[in-house]
mmCIF file of C-alpha atoms and ligand atoms in Angstrom:
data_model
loop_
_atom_site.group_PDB
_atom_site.id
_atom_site.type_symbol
_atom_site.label_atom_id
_atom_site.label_comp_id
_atom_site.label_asym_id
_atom_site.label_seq_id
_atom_site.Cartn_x
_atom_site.Cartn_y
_atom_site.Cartn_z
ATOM 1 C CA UNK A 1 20.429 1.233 -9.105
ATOM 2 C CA UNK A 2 19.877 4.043 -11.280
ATOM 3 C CA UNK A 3 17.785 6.946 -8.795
ATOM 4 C CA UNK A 4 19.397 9.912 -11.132
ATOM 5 C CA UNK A 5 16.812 8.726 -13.721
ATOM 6 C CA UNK A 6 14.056 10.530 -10.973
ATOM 7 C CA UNK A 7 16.558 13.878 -10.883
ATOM 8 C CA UNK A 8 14.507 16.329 -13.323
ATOM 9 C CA UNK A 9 17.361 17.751 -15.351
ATOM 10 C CA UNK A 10 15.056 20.084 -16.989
ATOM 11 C CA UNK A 11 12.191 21.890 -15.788
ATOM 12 C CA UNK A 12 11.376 24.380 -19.047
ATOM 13 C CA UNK A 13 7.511 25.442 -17.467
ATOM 14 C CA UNK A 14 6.853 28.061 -14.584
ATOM 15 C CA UNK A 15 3.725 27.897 -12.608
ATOM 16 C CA UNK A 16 2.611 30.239 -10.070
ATOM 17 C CA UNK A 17 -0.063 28.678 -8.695
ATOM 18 C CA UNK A 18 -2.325 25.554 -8.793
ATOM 19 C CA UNK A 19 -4.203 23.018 -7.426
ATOM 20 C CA UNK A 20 -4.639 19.053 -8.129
ATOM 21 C CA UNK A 21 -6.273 16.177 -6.743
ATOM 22 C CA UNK A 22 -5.856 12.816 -6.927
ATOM 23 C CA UNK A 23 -7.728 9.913 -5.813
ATOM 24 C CA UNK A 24 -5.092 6.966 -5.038
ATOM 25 C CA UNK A 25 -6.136 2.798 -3.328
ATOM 26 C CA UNK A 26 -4.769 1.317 -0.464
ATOM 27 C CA UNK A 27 -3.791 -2.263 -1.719
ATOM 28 C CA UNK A 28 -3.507 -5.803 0.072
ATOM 29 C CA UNK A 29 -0.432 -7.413 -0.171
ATOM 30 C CA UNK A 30 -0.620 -11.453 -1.326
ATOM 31 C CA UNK A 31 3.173 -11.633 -0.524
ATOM 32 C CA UNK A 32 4.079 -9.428 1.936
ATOM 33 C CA UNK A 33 7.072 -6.618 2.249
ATOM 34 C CA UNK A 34 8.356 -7.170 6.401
ATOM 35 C CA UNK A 35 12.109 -6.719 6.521
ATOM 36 C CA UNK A 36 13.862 -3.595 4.707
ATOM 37 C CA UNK A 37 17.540 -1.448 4.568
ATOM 38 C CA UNK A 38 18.156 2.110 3.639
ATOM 39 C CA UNK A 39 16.504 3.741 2.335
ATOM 40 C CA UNK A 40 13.103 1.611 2.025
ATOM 41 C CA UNK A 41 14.991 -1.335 -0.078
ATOM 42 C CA UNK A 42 12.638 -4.032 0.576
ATOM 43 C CA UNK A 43 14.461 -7.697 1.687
ATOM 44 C CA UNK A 44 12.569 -9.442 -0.749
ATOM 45 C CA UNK A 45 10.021 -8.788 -3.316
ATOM 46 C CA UNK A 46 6.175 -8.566 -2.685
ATOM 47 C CA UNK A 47 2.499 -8.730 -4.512
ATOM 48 C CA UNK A 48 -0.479 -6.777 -4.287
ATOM 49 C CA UNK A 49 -4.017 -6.771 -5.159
ATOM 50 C CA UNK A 50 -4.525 -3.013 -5.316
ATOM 51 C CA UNK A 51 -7.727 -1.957 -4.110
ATOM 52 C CA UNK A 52 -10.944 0.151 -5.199
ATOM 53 C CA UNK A 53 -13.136 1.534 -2.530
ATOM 54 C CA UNK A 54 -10.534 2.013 -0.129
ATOM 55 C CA UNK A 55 -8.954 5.111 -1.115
ATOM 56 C CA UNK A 56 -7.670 8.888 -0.103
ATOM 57 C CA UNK A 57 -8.121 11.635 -1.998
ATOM 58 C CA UNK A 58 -5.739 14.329 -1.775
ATOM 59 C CA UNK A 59 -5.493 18.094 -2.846
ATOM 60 C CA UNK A 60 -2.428 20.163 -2.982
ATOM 61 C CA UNK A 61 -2.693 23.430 -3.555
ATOM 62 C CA UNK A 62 0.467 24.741 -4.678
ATOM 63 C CA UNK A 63 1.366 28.567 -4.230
ATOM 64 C CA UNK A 64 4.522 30.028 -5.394
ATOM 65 C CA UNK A 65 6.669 31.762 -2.727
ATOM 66 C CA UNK A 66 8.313 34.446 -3.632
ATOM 67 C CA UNK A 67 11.419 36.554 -2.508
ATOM 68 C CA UNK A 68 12.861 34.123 -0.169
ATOM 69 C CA UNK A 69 15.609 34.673 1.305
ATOM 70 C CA UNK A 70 18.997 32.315 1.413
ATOM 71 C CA UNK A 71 17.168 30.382 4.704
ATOM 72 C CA UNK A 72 13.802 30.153 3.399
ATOM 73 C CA UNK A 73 15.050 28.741 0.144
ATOM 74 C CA UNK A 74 16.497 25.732 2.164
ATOM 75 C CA UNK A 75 12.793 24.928 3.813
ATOM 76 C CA UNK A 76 10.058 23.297 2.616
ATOM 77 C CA UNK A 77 6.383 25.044 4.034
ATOM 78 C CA UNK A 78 3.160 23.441 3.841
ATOM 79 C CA UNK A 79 0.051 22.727 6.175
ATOM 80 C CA UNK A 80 -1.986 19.578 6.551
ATOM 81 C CA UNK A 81 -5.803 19.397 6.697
ATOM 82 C CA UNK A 82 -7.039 15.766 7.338
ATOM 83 C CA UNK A 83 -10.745 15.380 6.987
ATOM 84 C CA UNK A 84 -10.816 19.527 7.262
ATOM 85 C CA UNK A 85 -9.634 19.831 9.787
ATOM 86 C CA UNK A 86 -5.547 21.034 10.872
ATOM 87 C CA UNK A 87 -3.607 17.997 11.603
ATOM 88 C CA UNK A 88 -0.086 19.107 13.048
ATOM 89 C CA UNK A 89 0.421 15.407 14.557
ATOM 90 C CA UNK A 90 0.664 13.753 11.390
ATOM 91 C CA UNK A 91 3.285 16.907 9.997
ATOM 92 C CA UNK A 92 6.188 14.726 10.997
ATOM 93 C CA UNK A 93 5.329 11.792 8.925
ATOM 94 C CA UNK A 94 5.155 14.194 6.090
ATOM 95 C CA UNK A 95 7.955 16.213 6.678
ATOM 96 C CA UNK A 96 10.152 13.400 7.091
ATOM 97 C CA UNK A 97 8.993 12.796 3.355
ATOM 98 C CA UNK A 98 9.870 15.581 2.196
ATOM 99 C CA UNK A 99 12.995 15.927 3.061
ATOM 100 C CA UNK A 100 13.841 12.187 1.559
ATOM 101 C CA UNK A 101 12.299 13.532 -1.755
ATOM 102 C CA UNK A 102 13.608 16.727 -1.784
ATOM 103 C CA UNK A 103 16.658 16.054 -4.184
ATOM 104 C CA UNK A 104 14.124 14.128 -6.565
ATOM 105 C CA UNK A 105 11.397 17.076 -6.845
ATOM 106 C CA UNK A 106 13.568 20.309 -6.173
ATOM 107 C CA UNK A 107 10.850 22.000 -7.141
ATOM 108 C CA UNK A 108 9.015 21.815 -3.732
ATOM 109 C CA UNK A 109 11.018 24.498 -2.611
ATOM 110 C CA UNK A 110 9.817 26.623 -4.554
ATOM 111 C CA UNK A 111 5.884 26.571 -3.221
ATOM 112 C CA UNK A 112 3.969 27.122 -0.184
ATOM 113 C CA UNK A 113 1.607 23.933 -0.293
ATOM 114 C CA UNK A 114 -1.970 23.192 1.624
ATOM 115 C CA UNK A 115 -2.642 19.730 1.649
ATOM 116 C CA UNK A 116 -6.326 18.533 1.660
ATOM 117 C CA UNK A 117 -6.747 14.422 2.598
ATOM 118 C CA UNK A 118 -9.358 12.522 3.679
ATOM 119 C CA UNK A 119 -9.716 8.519 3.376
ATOM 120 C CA UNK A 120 -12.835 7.066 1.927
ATOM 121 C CA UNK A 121 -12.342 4.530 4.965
ATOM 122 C CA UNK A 122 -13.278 5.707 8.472
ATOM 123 C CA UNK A 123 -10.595 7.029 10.371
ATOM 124 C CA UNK A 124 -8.598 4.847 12.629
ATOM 125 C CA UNK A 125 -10.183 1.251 11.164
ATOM 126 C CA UNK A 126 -7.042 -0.131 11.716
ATOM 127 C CA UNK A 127 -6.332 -0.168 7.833
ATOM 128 C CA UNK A 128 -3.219 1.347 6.919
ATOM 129 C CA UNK A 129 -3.478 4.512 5.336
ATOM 130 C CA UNK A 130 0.014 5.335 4.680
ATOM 131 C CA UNK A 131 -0.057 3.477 1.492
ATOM 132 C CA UNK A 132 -2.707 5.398 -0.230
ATOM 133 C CA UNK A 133 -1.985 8.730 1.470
ATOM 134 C CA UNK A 134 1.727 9.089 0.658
ATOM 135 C CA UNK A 135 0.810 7.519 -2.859
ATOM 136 C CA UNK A 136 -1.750 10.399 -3.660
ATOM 137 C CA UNK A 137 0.792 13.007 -2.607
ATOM 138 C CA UNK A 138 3.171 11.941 -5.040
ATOM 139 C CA UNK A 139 0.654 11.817 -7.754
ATOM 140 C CA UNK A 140 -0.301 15.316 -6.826
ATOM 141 C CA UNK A 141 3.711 16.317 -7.365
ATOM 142 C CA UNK A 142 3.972 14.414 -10.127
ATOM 143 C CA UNK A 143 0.944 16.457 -11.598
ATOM 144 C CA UNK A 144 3.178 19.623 -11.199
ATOM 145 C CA UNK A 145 6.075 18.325 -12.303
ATOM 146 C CA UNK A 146 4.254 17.459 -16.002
ATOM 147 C CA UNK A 147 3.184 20.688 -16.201
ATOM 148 C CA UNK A 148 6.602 22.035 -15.628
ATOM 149 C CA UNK A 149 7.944 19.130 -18.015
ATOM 150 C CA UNK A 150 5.013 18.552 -20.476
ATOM 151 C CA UNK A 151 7.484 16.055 -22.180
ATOM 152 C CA UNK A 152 7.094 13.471 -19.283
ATOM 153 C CA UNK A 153 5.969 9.882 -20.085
ATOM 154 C CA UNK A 154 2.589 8.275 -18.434
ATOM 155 C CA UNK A 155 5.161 5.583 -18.048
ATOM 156 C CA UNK A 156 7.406 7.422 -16.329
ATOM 157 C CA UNK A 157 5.215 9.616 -14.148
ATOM 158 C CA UNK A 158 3.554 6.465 -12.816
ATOM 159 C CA UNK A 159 7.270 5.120 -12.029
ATOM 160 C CA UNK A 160 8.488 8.414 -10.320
ATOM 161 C CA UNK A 161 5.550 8.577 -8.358
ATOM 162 C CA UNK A 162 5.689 4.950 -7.172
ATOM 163 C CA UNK A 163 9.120 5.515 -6.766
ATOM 164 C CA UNK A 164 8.565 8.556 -4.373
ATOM 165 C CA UNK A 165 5.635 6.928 -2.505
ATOM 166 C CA UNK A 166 8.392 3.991 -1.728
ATOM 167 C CA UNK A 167 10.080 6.106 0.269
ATOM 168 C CA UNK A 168 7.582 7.464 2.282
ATOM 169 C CA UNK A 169 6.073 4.233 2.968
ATOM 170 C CA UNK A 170 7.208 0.890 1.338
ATOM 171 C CA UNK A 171 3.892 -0.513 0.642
ATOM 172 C CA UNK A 172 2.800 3.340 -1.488
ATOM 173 C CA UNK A 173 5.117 1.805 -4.082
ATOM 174 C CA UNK A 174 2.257 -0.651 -4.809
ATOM 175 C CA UNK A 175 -0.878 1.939 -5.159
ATOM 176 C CA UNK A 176 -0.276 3.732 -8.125
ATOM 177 C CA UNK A 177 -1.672 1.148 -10.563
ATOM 178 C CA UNK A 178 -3.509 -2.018 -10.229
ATOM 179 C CA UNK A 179 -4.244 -4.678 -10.305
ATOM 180 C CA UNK A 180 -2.025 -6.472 -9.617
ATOM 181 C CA UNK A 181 1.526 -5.280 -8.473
ATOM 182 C CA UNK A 182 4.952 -6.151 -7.765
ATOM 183 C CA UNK A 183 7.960 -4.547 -5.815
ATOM 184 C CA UNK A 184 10.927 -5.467 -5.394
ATOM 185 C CA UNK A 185 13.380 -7.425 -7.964
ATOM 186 C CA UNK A 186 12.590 -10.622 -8.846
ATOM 187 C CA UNK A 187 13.974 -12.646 -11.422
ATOM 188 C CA UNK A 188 10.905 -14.173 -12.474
ATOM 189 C CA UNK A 189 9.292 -10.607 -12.692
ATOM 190 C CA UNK A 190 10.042 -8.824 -15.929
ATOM 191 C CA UNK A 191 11.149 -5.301 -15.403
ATOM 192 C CA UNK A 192 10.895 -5.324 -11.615
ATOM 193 C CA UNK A 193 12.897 -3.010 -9.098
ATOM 194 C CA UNK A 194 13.454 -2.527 -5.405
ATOM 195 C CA UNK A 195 12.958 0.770 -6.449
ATOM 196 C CA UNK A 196 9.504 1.374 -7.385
ATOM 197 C CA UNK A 197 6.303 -1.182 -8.054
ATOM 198 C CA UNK A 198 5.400 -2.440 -11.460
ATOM 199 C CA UNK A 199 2.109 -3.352 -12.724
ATOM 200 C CA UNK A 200 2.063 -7.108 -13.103
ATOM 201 C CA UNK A 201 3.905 -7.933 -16.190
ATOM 202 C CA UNK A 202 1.588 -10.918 -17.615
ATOM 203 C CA UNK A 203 -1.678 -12.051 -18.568
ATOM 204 C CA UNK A 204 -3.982 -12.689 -15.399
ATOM 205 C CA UNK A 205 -6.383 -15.651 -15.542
ATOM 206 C CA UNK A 206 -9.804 -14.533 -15.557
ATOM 207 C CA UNK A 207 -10.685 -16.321 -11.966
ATOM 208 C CA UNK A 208 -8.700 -13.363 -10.501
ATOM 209 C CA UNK A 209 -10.367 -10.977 -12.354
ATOM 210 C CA UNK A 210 -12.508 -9.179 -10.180
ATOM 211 C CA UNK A 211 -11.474 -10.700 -7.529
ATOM 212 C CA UNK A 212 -13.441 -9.350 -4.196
ATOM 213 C CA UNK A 213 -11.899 -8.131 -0.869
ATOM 214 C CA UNK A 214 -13.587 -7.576 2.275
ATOM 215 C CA UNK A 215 -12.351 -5.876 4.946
ATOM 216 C CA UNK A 216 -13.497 -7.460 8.420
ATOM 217 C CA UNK A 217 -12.638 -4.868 11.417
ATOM 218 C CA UNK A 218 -12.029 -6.818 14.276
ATOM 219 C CA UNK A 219 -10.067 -4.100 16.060
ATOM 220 C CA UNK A 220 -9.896 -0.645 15.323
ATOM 221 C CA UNK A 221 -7.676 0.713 17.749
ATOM 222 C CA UNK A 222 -4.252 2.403 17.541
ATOM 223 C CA UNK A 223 -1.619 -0.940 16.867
ATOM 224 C CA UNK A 224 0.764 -1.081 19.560
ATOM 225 C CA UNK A 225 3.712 -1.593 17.382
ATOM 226 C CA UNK A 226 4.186 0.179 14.325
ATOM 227 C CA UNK A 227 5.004 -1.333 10.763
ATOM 228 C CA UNK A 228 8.328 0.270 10.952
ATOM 229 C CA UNK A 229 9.044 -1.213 14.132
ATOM 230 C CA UNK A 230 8.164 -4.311 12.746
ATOM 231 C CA UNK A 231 10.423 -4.015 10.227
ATOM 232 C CA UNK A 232 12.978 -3.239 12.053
ATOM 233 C CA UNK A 233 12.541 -6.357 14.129
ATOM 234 C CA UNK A 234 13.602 -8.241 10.925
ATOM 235 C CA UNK A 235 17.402 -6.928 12.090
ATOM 236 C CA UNK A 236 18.866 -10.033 13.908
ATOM 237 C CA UNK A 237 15.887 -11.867 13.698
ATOM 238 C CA UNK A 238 16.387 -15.440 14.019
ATOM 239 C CA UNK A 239 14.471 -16.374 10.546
ATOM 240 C CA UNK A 240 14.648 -13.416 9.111
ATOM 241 C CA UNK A 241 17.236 -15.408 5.816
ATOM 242 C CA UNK A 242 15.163 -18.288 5.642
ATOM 243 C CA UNK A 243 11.844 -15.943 5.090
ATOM 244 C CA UNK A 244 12.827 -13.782 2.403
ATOM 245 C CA UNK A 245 14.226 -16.649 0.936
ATOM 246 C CA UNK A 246 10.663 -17.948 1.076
ATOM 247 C CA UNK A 247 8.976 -14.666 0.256
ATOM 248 C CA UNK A 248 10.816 -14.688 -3.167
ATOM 249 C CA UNK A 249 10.305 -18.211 -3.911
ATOM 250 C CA UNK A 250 6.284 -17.814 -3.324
ATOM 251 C CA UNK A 251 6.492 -14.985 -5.468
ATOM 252 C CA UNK A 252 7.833 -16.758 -8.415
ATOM 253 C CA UNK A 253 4.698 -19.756 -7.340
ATOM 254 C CA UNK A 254 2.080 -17.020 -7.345
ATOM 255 C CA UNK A 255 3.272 -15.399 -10.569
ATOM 256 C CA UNK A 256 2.402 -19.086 -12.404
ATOM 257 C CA UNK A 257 -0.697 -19.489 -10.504
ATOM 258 C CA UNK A 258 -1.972 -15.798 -11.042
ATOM 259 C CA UNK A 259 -1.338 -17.004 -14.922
ATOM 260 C CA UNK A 260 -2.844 -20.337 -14.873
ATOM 261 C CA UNK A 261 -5.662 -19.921 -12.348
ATOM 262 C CA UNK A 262 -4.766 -23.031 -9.978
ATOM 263 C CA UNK A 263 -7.199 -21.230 -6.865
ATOM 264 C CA UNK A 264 -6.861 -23.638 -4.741
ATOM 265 C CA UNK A 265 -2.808 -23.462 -4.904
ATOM 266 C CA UNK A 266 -3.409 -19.339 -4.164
ATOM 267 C CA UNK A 267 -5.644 -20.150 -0.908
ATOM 268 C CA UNK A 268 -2.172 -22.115 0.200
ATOM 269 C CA UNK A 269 0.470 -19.542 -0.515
ATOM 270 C CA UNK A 270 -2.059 -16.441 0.213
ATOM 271 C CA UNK A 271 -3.250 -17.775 3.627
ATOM 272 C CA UNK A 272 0.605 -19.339 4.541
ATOM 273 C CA UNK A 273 1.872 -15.468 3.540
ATOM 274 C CA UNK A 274 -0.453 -13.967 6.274
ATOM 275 C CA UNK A 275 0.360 -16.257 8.974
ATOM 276 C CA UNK A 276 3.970 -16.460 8.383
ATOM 277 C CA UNK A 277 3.953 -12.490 8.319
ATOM 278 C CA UNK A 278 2.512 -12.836 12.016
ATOM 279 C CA UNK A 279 4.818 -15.368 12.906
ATOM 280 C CA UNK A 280 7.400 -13.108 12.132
ATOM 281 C CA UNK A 281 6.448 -10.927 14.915
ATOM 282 C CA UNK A 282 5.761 -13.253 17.225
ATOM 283 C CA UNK A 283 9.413 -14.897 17.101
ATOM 284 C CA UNK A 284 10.940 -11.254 16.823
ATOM 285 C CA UNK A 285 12.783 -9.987 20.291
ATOM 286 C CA UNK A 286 11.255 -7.823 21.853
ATOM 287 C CA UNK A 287 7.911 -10.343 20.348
ATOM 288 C CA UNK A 288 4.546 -8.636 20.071
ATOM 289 C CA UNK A 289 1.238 -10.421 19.041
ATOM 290 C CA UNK A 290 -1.257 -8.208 16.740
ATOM 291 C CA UNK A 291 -4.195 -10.679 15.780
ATOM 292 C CA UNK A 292 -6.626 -10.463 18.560
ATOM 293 C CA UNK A 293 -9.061 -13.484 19.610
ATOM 294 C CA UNK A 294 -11.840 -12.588 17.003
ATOM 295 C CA UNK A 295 -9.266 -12.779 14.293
ATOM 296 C CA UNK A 296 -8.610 -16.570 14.997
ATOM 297 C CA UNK A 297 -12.569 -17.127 15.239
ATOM 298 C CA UNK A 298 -12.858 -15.344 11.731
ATOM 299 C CA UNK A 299 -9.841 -17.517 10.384
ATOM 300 C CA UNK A 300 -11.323 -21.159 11.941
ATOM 301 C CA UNK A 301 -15.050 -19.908 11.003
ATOM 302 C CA UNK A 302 -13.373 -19.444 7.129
ATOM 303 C CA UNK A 303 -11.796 -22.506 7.462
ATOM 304 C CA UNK A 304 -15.123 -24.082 8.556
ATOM 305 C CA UNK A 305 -17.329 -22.505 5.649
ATOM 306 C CA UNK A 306 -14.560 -23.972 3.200
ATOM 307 C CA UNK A 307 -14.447 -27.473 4.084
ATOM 308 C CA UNK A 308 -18.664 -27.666 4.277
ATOM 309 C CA UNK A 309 -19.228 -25.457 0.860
ATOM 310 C CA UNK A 310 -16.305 -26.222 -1.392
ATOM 311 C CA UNK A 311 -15.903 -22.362 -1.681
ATOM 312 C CA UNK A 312 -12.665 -20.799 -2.541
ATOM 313 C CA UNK A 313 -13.030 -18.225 -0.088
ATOM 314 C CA UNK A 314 -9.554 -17.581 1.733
ATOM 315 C CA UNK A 315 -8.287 -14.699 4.350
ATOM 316 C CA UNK A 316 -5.169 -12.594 4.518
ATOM 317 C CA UNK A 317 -3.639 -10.468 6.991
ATOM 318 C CA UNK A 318 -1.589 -7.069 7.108
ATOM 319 C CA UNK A 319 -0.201 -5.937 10.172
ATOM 320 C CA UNK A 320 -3.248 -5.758 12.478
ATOM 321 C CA UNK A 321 -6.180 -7.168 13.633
ATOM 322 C CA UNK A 322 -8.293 -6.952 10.558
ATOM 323 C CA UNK A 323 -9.024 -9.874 8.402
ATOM 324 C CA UNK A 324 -9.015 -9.459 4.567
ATOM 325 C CA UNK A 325 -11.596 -11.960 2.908
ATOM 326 C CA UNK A 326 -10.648 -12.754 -0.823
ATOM 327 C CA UNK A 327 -12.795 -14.905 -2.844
ATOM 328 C CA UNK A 328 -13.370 -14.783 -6.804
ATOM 329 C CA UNK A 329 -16.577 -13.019 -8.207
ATOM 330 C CA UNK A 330 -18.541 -15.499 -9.003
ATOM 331 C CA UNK A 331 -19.082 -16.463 -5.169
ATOM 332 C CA UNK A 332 -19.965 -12.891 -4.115
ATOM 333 C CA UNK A 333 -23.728 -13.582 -3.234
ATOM 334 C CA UNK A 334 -22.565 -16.460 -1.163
ATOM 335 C CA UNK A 335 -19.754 -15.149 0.439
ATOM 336 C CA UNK A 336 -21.368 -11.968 1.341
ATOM 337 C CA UNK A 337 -24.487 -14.043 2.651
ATOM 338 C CA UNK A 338 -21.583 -16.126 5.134
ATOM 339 C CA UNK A 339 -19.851 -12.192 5.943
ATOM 340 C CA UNK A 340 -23.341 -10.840 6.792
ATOM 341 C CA UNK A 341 -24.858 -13.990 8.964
ATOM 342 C CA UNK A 342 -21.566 -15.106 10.703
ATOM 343 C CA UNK A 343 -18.248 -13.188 10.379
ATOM 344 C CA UNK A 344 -19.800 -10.113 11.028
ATOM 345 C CA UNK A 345 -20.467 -11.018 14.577
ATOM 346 C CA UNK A 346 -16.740 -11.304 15.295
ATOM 347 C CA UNK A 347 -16.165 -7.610 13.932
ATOM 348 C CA UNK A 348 -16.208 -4.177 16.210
ATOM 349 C CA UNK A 349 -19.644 -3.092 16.060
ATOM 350 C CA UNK A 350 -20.892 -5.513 12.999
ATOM 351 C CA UNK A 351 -18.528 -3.164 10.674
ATOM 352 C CA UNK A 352 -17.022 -4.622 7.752
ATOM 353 C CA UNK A 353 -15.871 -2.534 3.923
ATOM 354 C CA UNK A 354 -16.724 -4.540 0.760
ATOM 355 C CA UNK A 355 -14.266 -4.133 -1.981
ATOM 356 C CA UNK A 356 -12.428 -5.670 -4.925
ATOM 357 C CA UNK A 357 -9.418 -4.954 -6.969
ATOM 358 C CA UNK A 358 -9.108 -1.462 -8.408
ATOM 359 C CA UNK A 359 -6.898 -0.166 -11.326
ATOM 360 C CA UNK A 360 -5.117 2.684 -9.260
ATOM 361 C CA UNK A 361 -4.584 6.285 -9.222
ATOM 362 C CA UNK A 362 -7.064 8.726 -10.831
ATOM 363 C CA UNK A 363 -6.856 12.031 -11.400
ATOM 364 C CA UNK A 364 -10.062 14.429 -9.840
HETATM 365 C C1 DP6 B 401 2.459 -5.988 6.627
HETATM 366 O O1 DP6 B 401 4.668 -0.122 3.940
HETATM 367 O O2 DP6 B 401 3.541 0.195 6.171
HETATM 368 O O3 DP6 B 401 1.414 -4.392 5.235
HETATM 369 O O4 DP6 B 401 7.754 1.098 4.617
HETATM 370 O O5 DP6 B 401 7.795 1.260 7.103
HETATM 371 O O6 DP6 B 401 6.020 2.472 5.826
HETATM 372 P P1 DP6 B 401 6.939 1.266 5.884
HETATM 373 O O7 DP6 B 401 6.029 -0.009 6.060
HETATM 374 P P2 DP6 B 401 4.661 -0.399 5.379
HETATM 375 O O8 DP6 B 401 4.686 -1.984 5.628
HETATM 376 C C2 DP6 B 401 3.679 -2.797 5.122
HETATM 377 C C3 DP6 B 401 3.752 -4.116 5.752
HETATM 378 C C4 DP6 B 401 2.629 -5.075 5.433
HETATM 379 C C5 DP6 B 401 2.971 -5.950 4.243
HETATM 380 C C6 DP6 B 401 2.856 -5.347 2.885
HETATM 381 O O9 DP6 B 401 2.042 -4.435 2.655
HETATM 382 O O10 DP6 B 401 3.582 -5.863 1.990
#
C-alpha cells in the first residue's frame, strides 16, 4: 500500500497566518465497516450514501509559531471550541489524530491552530459525528497544504483528505464526496483502497438519485459501547470470517443493483446489512444490545406500511438506536405523511431530521 504518496515532498509556499472553513456530511453506510486492524484497515469493504443536511462545519485558524525551541518543535498546540464554547473533553480524540497524521502533514508543527466546530445536527442525537467532524478537519489541512503546494490535484486533495479522515475515524473516509462512496478494496470496485474512500466509480440509476434519508431519534443518549469497542469485538468473534466474507459479496450485489435500479433487491441487502451489523454485537463476548424497543416498533411499523402500500420505503441502522428511513424521491409526500402520523410517535420527543444524499465537502 503506497501511504508515501500522502508524504508532501515539497512544500515551496510559506504562510503565516490563515483561516478556512469547511462544511463536510455525515454519511449512512448501505454496507457497513464493523471489524478493522492497524491502523484503521477496514476487514472488508463498505458503501455509503453521503448525506446533505447533516453536516459540521469547521474553522481552523492557523497561526504560525515562531521561535520554538527543540521541545516545542516536537508538539503540536491547538484549542477546541465546539458550538463556542471550550471543549477540553473532546482534545483527546483530536490529539490522538494528530499525532497519527503528523508524518503525513508535517506542517502542523509549524502552527498554533483554534478550531471552530459545530454540527448542523443537535448535539448528542445519537448520530455519529466523528465522520463529518474529523472529515472537515482534514479538508481544512488540506486547504493549507494547497496553498503551500498550489500544484496539488482536486483529485488528490480529495484522496489525502479522505485518506487522513480514515484514520481518525474509519467511516470520515466516506464524507468527502458523495454520493455514493466506497472504502475499502474490492475487486468489483474500480480504483478502490483500504486506504481512503472513492466516489462510486459508475453510472447510478436514476431511482437512487435523490434518494431521501430520514433520521428517526429514538434514543439520544450517550451509547454504552463505543464504535471502536465494537470493532474491536470483531477480534475472536465467532462470525467475524463468515461476515466480511458476506460484507464483500453484498458489495459486489449492490454495485449491480445501484446500476440497474432493481429497488426491491436494495430493500433486501440494505435492511439484511443493518440487522446483521446488530447481530454482530449481539453474538460478540462481552455481547451488548444497542436498538432499544422503539427501534423494533419503527422497523415492524415499516414493515407494516410496505406490505399495505407497495412502497419501497426501507430502514437502516448504524450503531445506535436511531433508525435511518430511505425511500426514493418520488414517494417523499407519502413517506413523510407515514414519518409525521406514525413513526414519529416512537421517536424522543416527536424529533426526527429529513435529509437526502449530498455531494460532500464544500468549502465556506
Ligand atoms: C456502524 O467509523 O465510527 O457506522 O473507525 O473506530 O472511528 P472508528 O469507527 P466508525 O465506525 C462506523 C461503524 C458503522 C458502520 C459504517 O459507518 O460503515
Amino acid at each position: 500500500m503506497n501511504t508515501a504518496q500522502f508524504i508532501p515532498s515539497t512544500l515551496p509556499f510559506s504562510i503565516e497566518k490563515a483561516t478556512y472553513t469547511w462544511q463536510t456530511p455525515s454519511n449512512i453506510a448501505l454496507i457497513k465497516y464493523w471489524g478493522k486492524s492497524d491502523p484503521q484497515i477496514p476487514k472488508n469493504a463498505s458503501i455509503s450514501f453521503t448525506l446533505n443536511n447533516c453536516h459540521t462545519i469547521t474553522s481552523i485558524n492557523f497561526v504560525k509559531r515562531v521561535t520554538l525551541s527543540a521541545v516545542e518543535r516536537s508538539q503540536i498546540t491547538f484549542e477546541l471550541f465546539f458550538e463556542g464554547e471550550k471543549k477540553e473533553a473532546f482534545k483527546p480524540k483530536i490529539s490522538q489524530f494528530f499525532e497519527r497524521i503528523k508524518e503525513y502533514c508535517p506542517y502542523v508543527f509549524e502552527y498554533h491552530m483554534i478550531i471552530n466546530s459545530e454540527n448542523s445536527f443537535p448535539h448528542s442525537s445519537g448520530i455519529a459525528s466523528s465522520a463529518s467532524g474529523l472529515s472537515a478537519i482534514a479538508m481544512c489541512l488540506l486547504n493549507l497544504e494547497k496553498e503551500l503546494n498550489p500544484d496539488l490535484s482536486e483529485e488528490f486533495i480529495n484522496q489525502k483528505a479522505s485518506f487522513l479522515g480514515r484514520l481518525g475515524s474509519g467511516s470520515a473516509s466516506r464524507s468527502i464526496e458523495g454520493p455514493l462512496v466506497v472504502w475499502g478494496k474490492h475487486p468489483k470496485i474500480e480504483g478502490s483502497s483500504d486506504l481512503f474512500g472513492v466516489k462510486f466509480p459508475y453510472k447510478v440509476h436514476s431511482v437512487f438519485e435523490n434518494y431521501q434519508d430520514t433520521i428517526l431519534l429514538v434514543d439520544k443518549g450517550e451509547k454504552q459501547v463505543s464504535s471502536t469497542v465494537g470493532h474491536n469485538l470483531m477480534y475472536k468473534h465467532p462470525y467475524a470470517e463468515q461476515r466480511f466474507l458476506q460484507a464483500n459479496e453484498n458489495l459486489a450485489k449492490l454495485s449491480e443493483i445501484v446500476q440497474n435500479g432493481d429497488i426491491d433487491a436494495f430493500i433486501n441487502i440494505v435492511e439484511s446489512e443493518a440487522l446483521t451489523l446488530h447481530a454482530m454485537m449481539l453474538t460478540s463476548n462481552p455481547y451488548f444490545i444497542l436498538m432499544k424497543p422503539n427501534t423494533l416498533e419503527i422497523i415492524n411499523e415499516i414493515w407494516k406500511f410496505r406490505g399495505e402500500t407497495g412502497s419501497k420505503i426501507c430502514f437502516t441502522l448504524d450503531a445506535g438506536a436511531n433508525v435511518h428511513v430511505l425511500y426514493p424521491k418520488n414517494e417523499k409526500e407519502k413517506v413523510n405523511h407515514f414519518i409525521e402520523e406514525t413513526l414519529s410517535n416512537y421517536c424522543q420527543k416527536n424529533q426526527y431530521i429529513f435529509d437526502n444524499i449530498g455531494l460532500g465537502a464544500k468549502k465556506l
